[in-house]
Tab-separated table of C-alpha atoms in Angstrom:
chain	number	residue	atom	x	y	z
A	1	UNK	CA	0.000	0.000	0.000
A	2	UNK	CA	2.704	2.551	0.864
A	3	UNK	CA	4.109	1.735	-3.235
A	4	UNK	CA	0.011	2.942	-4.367
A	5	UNK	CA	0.207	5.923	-1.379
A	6	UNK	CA	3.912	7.274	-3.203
A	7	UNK	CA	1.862	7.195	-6.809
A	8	UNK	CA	-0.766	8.535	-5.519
A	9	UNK	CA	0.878	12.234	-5.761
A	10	UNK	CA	-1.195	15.316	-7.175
A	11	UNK	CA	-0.374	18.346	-9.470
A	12	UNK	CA	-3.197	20.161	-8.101
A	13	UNK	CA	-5.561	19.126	-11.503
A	14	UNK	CA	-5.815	15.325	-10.767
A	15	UNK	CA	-7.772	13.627	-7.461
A	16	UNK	CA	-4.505	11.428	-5.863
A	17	UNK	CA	-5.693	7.747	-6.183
A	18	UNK	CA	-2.181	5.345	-6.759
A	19	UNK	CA	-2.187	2.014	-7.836
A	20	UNK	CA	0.209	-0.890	-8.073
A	21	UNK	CA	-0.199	-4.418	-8.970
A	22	UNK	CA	2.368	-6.985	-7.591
A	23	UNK	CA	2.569	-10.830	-8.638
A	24	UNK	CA	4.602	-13.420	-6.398
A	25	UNK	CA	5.625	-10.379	-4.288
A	26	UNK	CA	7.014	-8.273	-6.755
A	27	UNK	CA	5.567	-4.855	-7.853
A	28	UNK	CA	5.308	-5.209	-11.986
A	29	UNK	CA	3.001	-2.232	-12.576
A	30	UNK	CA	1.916	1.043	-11.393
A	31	UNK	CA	-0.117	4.295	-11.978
A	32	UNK	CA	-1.629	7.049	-10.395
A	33	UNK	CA	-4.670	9.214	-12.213
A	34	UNK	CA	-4.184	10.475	-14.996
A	35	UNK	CA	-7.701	12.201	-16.503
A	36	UNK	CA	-6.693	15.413	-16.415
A	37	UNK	CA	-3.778	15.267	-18.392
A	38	UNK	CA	-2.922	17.871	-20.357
A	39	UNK	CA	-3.964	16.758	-23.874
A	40	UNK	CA	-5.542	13.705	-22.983
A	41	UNK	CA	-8.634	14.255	-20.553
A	42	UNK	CA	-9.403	10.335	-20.527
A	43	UNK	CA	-12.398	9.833	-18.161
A	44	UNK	CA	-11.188	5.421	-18.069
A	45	UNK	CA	-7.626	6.897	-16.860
A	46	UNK	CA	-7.733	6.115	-13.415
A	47	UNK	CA	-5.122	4.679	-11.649
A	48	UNK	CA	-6.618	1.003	-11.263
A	49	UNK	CA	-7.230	1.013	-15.053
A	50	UNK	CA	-3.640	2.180	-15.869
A	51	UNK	CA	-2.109	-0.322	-13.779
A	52	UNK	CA	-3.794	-3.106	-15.024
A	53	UNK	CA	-3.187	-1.840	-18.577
A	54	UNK	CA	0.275	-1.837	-17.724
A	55	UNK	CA	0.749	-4.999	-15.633
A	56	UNK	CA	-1.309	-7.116	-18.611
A	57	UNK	CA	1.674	-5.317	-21.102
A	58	UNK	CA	4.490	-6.349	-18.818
A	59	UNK	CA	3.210	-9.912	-18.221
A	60	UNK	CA	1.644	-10.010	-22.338
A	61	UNK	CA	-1.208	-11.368	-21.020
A	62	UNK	CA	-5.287	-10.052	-20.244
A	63	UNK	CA	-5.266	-12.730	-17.422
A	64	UNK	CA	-3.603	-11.166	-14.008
A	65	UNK	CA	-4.108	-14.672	-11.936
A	66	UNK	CA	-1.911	-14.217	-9.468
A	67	UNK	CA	-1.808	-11.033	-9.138
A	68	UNK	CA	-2.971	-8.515	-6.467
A	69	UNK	CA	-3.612	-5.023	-6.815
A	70	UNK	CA	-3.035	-2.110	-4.012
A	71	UNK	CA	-5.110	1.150	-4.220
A	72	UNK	CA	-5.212	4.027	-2.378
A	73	UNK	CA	-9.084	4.240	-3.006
A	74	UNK	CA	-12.172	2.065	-3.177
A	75	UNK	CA	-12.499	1.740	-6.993
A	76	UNK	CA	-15.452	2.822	-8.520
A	77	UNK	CA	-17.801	0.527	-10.982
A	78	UNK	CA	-15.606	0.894	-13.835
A	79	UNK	CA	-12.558	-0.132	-11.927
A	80	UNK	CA	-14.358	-2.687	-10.128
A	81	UNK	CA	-15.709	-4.398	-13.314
A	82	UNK	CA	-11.882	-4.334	-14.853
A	83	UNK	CA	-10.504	-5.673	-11.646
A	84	UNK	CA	-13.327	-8.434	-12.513
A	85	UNK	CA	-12.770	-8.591	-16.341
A	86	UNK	CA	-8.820	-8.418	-15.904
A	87	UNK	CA	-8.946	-12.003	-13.523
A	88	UNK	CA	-7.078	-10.081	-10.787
A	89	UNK	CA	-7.098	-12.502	-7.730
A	90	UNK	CA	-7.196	-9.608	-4.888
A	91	UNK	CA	-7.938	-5.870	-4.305
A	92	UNK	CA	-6.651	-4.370	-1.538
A	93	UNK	CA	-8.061	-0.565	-0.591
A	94	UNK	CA	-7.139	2.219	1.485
A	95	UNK	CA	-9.834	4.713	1.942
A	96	UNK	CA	-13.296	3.238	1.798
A	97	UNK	CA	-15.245	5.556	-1.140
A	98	UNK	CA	-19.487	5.564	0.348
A	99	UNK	CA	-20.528	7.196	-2.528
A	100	UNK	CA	-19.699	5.173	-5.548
A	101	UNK	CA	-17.366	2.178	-3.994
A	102	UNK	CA	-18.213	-1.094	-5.752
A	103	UNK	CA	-15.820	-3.556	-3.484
A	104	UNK	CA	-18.195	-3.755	-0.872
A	105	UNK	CA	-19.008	-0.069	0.414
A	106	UNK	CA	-22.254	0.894	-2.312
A	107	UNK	CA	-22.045	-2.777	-3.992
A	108	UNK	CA	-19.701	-5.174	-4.256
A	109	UNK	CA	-18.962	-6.011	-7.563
A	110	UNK	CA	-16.019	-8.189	-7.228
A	111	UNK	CA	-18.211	-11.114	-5.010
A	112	UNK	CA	-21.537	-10.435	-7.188
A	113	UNK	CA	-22.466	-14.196	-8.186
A	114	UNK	CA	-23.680	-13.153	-11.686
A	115	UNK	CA	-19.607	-12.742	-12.655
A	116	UNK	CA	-17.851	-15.821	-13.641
A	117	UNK	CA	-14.487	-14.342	-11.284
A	118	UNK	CA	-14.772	-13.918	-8.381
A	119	UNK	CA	-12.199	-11.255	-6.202
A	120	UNK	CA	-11.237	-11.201	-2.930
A	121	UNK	CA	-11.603	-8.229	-1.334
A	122	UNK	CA	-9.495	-6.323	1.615
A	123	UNK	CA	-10.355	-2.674	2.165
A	124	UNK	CA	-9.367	-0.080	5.293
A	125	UNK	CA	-5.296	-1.250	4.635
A	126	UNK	CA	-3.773	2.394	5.783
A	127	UNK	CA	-6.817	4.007	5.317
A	128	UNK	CA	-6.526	6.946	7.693
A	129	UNK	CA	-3.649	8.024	5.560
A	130	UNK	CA	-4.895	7.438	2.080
A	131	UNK	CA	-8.252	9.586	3.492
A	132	UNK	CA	-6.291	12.325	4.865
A	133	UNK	CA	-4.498	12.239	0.672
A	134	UNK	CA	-8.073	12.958	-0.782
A	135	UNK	CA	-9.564	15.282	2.372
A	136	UNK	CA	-6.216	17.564	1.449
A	137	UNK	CA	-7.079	17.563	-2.105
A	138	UNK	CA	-10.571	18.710	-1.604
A	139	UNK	CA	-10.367	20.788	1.047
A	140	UNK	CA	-7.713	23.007	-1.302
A	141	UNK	CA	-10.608	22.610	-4.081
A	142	UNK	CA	-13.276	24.288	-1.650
A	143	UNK	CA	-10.801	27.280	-0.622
């Protein structure tokens, strides 16, 4: 969690979520948000999405068995459903999201029987200081 914590880093623009995936305890992708780029503005570029793009590169594979991905952040449905999609065998969160977490706060999309993979699911790893990342970042938003 402390890899996902040092990408989750803000310029100001971008809400700090950082995400790493590790497989047989070595880290082999990471990201932190990147939809406000500067000539990009991608609304999939969160940092879960980026990191499994990048992990499935590195490994040349769209099957991460084995692998377990760190976030700083609940993710949201989209993540969730590529965490799903992606075969990723865990998720481990920091800060739990009560307005649009799907692993396990507002759904839990990773468990939901209608999938055909299943994800285990740890959230609250470090989560006082992955919350106090985001409650910075909007409090500077609000003045």
């Amino acid at each position: 969690m402390r890899a996902a914590l040092a990408e989750a880093v803000s310029d100001g623009a971008e809400v700090p979520v950082g995400a790493v995936i590790v497989k047989n305890g070595k880290l082999i992708a990471k990201a932190g948000n990147r939809r406000e780029k500067p000539g990009e503005y991608d609304p999939t570029a969160h940092a879960e999405i980026l990191a499994i793009r990048s992990a499935a590169e590195m490994l040349k594979t769209r099957r991460l068995a084995g692998c377990t991905l760190y976030v700083t952040l609940e993710p949201c449905p989209m993540c969730a459903g590529a965490v799903v999609m992606s075969g990723v065998d865990k998720v481990v969160y920091g800060a739990r999201d009560s307005r649009q977490g799907c692993c396990g706060s507002v759904y839990s999309l990773p468990s939901d029987e209608a999938f055909y993979h299943r994800v285990q699911v740890i959230g609250g790893i470090l989560e006082e200081e992955c919350a106090a990342l985001l409650t910075g970042f909007f409090s500077s938003k609000r003045g």
